[in-house]
PDB file of C-alpha atoms in Angstrom:
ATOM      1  CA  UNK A 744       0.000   0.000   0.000  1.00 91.00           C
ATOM      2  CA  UNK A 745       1.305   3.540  -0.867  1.00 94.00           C
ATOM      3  CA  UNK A 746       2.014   5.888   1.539  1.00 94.00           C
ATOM      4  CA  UNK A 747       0.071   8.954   2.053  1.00 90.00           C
ATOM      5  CA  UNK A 748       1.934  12.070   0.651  1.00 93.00           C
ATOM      6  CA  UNK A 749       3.176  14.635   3.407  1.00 95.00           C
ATOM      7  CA  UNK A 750       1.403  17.836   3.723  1.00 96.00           C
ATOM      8  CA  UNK A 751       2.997  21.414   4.757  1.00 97.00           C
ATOM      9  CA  UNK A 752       0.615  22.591   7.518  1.00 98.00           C
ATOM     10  CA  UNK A 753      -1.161  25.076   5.104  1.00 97.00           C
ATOM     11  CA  UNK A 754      -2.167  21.522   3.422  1.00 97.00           C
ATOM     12  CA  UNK A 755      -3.484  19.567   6.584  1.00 97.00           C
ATOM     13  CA  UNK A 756      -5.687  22.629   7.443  1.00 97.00           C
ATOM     14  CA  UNK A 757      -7.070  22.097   4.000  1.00 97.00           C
ATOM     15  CA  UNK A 758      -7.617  18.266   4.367  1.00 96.00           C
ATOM     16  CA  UNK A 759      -8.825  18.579   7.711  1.00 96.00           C
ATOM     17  CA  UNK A 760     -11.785  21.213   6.726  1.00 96.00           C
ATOM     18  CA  UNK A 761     -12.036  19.310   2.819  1.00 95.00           C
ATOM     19  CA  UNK A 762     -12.044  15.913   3.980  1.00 93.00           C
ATOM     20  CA  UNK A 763     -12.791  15.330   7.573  1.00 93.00           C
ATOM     21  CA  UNK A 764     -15.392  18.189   7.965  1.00 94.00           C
ATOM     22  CA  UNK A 765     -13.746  19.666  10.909  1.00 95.00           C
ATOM     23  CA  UNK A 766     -14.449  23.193  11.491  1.00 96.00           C
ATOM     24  CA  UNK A 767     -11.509  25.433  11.502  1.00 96.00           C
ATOM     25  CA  UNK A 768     -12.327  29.033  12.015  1.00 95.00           C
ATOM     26  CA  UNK A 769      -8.640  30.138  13.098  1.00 97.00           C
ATOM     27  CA  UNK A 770      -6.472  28.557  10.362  1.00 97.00           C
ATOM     28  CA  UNK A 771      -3.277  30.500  11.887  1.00 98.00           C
ATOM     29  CA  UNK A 772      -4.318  29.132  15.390  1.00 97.00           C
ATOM     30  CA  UNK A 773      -5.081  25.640  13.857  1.00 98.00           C
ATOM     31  CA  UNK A 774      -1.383  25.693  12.187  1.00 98.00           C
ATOM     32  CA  UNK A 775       0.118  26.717  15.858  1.00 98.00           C
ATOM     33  CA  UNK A 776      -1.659  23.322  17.130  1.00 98.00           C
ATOM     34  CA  UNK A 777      -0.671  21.419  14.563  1.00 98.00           C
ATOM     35  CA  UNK A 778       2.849  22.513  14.948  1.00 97.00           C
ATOM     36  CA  UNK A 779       2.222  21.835  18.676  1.00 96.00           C
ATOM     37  CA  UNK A 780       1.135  18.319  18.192  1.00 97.00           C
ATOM     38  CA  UNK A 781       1.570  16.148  15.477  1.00 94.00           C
ATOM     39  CA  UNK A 782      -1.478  15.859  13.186  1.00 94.00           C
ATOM     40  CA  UNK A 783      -1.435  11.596  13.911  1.00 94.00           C
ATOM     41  CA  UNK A 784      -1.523  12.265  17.073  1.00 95.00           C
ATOM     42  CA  UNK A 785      -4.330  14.959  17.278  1.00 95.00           C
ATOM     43  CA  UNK A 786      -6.455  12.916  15.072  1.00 92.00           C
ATOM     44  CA  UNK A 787      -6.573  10.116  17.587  1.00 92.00           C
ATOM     45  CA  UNK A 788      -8.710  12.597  20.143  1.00 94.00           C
ATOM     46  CA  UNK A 789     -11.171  12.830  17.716  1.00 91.00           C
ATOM     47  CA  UNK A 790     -11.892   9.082  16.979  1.00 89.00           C
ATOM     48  CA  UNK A 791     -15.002   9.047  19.179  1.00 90.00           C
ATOM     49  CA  UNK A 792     -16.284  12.485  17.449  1.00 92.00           C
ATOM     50  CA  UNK A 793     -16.981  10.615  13.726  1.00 91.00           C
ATOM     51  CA  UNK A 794     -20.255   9.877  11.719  1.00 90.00           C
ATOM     52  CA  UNK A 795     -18.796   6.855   9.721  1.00 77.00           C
ATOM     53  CA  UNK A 796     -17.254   3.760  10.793  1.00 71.00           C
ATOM     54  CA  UNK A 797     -13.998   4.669   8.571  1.00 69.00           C
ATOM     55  CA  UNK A 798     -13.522   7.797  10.784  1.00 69.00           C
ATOM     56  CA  UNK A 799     -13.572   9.886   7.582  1.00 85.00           C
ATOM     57  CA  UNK A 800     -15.741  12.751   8.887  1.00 92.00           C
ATOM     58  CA  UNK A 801     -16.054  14.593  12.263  1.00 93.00           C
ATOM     59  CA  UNK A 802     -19.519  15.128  13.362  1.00 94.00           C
ATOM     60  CA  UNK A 803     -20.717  18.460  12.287  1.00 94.00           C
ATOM     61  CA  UNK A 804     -19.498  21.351  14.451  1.00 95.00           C
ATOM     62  CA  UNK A 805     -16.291  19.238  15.743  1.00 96.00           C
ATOM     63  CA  UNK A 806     -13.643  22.050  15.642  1.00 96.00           C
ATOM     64  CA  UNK A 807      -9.426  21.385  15.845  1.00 97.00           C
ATOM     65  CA  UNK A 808      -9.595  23.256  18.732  1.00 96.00           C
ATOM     66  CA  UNK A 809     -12.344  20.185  20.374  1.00 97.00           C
ATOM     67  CA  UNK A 810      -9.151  17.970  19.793  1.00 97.00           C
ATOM     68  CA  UNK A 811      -6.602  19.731  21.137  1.00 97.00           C
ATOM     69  CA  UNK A 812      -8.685  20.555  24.299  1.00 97.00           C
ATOM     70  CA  UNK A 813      -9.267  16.347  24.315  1.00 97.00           C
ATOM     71  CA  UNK A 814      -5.459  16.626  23.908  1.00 97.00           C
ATOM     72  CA  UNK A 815      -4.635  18.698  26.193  1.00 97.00           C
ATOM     73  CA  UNK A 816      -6.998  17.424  29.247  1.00 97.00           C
ATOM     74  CA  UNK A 817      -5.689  14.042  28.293  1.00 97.00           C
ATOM     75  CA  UNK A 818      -2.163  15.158  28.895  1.00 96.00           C
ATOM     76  CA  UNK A 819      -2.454  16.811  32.412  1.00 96.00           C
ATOM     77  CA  UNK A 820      -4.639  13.746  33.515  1.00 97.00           C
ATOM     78  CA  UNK A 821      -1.104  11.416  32.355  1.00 96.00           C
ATOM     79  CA  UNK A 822       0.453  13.568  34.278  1.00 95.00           C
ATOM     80  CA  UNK A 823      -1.524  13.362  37.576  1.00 95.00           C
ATOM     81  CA  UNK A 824      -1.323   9.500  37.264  1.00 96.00           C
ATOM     82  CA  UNK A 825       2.482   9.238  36.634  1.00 96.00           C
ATOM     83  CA  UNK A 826       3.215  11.385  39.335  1.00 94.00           C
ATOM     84  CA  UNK A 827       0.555   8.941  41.327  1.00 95.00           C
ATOM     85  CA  UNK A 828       2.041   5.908  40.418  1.00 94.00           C
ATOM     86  CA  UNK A 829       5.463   7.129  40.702  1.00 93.00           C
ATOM     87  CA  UNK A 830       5.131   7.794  44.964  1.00 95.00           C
ATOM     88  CA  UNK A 831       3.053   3.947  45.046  1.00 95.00           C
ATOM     89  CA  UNK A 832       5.878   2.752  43.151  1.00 94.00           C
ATOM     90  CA  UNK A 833       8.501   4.417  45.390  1.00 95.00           C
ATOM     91  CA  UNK A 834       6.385   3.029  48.472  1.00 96.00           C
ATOM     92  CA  UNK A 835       6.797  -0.368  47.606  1.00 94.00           C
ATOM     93  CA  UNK A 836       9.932  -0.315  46.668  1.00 95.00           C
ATOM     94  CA  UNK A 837      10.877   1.469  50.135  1.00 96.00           C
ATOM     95  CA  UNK A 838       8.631  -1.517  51.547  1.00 95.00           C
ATOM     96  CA  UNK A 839      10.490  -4.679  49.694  1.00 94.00           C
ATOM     97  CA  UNK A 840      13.469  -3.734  50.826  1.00 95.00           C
ATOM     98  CA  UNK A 841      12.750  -3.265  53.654  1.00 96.00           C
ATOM     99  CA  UNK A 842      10.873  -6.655  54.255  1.00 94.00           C
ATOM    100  CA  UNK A 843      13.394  -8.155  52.715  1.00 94.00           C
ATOM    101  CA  UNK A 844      16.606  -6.654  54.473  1.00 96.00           C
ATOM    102  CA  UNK A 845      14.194  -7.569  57.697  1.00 96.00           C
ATOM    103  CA  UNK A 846      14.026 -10.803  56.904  1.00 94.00           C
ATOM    104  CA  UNK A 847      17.558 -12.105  55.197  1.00 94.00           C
ATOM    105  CA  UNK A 848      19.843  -9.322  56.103  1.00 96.00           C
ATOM    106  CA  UNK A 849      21.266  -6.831  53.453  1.00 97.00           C
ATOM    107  CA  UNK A 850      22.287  -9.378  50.760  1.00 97.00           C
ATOM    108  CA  UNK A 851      19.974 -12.028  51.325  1.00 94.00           C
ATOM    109  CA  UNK A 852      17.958 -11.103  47.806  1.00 94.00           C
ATOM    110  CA  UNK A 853      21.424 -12.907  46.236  1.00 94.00           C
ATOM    111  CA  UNK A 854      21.378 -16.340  48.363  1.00 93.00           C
ATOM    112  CA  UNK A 855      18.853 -18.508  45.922  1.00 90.00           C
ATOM    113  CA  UNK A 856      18.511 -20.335  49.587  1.00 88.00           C
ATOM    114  CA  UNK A 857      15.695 -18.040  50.791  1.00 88.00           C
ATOM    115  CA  UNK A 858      13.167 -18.692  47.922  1.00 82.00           C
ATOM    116  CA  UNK A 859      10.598 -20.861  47.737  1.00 77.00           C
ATOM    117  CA  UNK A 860      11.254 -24.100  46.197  1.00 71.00           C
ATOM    118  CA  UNK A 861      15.284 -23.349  46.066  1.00 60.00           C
ATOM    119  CA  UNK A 862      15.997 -26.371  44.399  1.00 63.00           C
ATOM    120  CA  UNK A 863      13.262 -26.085  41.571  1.00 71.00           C
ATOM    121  CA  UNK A 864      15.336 -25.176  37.896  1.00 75.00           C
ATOM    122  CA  UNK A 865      12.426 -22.607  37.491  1.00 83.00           C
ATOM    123  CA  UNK A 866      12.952 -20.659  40.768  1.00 83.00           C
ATOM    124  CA  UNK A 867      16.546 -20.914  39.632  1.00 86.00           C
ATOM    125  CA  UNK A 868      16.264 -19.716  36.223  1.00 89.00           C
ATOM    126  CA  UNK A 869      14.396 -16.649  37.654  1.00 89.00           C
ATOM    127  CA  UNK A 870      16.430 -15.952  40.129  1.00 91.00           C
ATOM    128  CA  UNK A 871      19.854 -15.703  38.064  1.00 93.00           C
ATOM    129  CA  UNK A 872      17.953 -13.731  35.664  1.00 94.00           C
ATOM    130  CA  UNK A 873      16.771 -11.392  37.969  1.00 95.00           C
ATOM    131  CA  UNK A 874      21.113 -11.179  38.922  1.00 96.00           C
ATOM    132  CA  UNK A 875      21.893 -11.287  35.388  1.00 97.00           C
ATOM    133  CA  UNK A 876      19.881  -8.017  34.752  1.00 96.00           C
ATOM    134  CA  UNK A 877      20.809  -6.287  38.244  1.00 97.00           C
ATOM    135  CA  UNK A 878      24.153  -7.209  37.283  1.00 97.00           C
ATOM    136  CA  UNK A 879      23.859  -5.541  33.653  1.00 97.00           C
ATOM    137  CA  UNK A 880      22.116  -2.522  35.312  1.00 97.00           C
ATOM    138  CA  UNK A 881      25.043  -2.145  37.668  1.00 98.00           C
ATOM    139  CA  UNK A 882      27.173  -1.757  34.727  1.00 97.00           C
ATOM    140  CA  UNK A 883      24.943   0.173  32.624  1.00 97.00           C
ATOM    141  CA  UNK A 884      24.947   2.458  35.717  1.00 97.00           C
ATOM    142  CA  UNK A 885      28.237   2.206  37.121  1.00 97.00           C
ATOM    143  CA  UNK A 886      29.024   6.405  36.343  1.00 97.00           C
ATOM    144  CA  UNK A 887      25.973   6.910  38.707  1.00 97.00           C
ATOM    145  CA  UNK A 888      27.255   8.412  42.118  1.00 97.00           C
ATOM    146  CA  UNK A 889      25.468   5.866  44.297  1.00 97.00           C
ATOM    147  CA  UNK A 890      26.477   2.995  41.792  1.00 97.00           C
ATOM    148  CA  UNK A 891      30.104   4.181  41.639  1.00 97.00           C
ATOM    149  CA  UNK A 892      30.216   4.556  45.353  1.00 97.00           C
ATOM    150  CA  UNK A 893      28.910   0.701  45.929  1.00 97.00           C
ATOM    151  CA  UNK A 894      31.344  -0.682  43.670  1.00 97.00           C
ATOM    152  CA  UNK A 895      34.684   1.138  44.770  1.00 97.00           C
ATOM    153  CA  UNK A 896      33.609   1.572  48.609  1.00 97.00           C
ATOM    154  CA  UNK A 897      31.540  -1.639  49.323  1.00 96.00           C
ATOM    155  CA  UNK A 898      33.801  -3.369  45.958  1.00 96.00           C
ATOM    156  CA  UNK A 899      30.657  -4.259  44.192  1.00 95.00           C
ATOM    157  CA  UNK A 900      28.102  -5.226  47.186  1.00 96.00           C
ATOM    158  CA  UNK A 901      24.584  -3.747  46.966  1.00 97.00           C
ATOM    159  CA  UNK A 902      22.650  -3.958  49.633  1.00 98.00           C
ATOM    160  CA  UNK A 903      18.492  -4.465  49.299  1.00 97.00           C
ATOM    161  CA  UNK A 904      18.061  -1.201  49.846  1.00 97.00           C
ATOM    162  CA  UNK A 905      19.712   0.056  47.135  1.00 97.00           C
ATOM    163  CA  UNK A 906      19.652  -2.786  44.346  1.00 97.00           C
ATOM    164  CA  UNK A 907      15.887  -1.537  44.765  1.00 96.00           C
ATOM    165  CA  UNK A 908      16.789   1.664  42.957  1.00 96.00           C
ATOM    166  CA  UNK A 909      18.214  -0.667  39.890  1.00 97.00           C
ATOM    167  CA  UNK A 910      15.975  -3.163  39.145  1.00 96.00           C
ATOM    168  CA  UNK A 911      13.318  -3.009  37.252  1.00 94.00           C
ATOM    169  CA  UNK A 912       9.787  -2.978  38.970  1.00 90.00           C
ATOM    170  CA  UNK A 913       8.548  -6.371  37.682  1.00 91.00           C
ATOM    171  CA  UNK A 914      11.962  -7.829  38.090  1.00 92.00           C
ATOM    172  CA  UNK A 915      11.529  -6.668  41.777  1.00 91.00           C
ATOM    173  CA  UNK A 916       7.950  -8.371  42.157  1.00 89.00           C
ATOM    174  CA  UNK A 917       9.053 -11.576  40.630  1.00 88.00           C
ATOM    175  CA  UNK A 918      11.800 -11.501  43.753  1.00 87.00           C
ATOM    176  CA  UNK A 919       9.700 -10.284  46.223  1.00 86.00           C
ATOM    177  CA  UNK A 920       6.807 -13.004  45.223  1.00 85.00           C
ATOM    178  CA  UNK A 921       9.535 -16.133  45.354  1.00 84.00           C
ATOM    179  CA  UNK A 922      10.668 -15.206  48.409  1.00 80.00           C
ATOM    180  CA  UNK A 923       9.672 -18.102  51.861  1.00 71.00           C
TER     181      UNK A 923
END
């Protein structure tokens, strides 16, 4: 299938009035938002705000300005979640290790002894892969000030508390969840 020709902003104005019957009344303030945020993108808002099943046409009286406001409130509500989930995620990551460090001391994530089933290949084969990717962080990291300072201080031991900050968060759940 051919690709669909690129338009100057002038020209998606145009298409947008022409061939999706949106209403543009500001075609300066229209090229500003498109220039803003890329026509793809903007055209997604307006999926739900179509009279045909091929999302050709915008129901009469849909403006650009409709999506960008769609846009826009979409955006700050992202926002409000990631900053959201970022303080849960911090939470339980503050709460793992601490559980853990608790419960097997500061290295005790690394001793395959304190997991459930210890001797089954599949506990195994999570566990070193769990290592395996700490490990790789580690070095992906090692300029970092706290990683630098755990591998020339403590030569290369990180404690719970701070192997936390490394791995990923569902490599840290599969951890926490194989743990006695």
């Amino acid at each position: 299938m051919k690709l669909k020709p690129s338009l100057t902003y002038d020209e998606q104005v145009d298409h947008l009035i022409n061939e999706h019957n949106l209403t543009i009344s500001n075609k300066e303030n229209a090229k500003k938002i498109l220039a803003t945020v890329n026509y793809y993108r903007l055209s997604g808002y307006g999926i739900g705000l179509t009279v045909d099943k091929e999302r050709k046409k915008y129901l009469d009286g849909t403006s650009i300005e409709d999506l960008f406001k769609l846009y826009c409130f979409d955006s700050q509500f992202k926002n409000c979640l990631i900053h959201t989930i970022e303080q849960l995620e911090i939470q339980l990551r503050t709460q793992i290790a601490y559980l853990l460090a608790t419960q097997y001391g500061p290295e005790g994530y690394m001793d395959i002894n304190n997991f459930q089933s210890s001797s089954s290949k599949n506990i195994k084969n999570i566990h070193n892969s769990i290592l395996q990717k700490l490990n790789l962080e580690i070095d992906r990291q090692k300029n970092v000030p706290f990683v630098k300072h755990h591998l020339t201080k403590y030569k290369g031991h990180f404690p719970i508390w701070v192997s936390v900050e490394l791995l990923t968060f569902g490599n840290l759940s599969s951890l926490f969840s194989q743990c006695h």
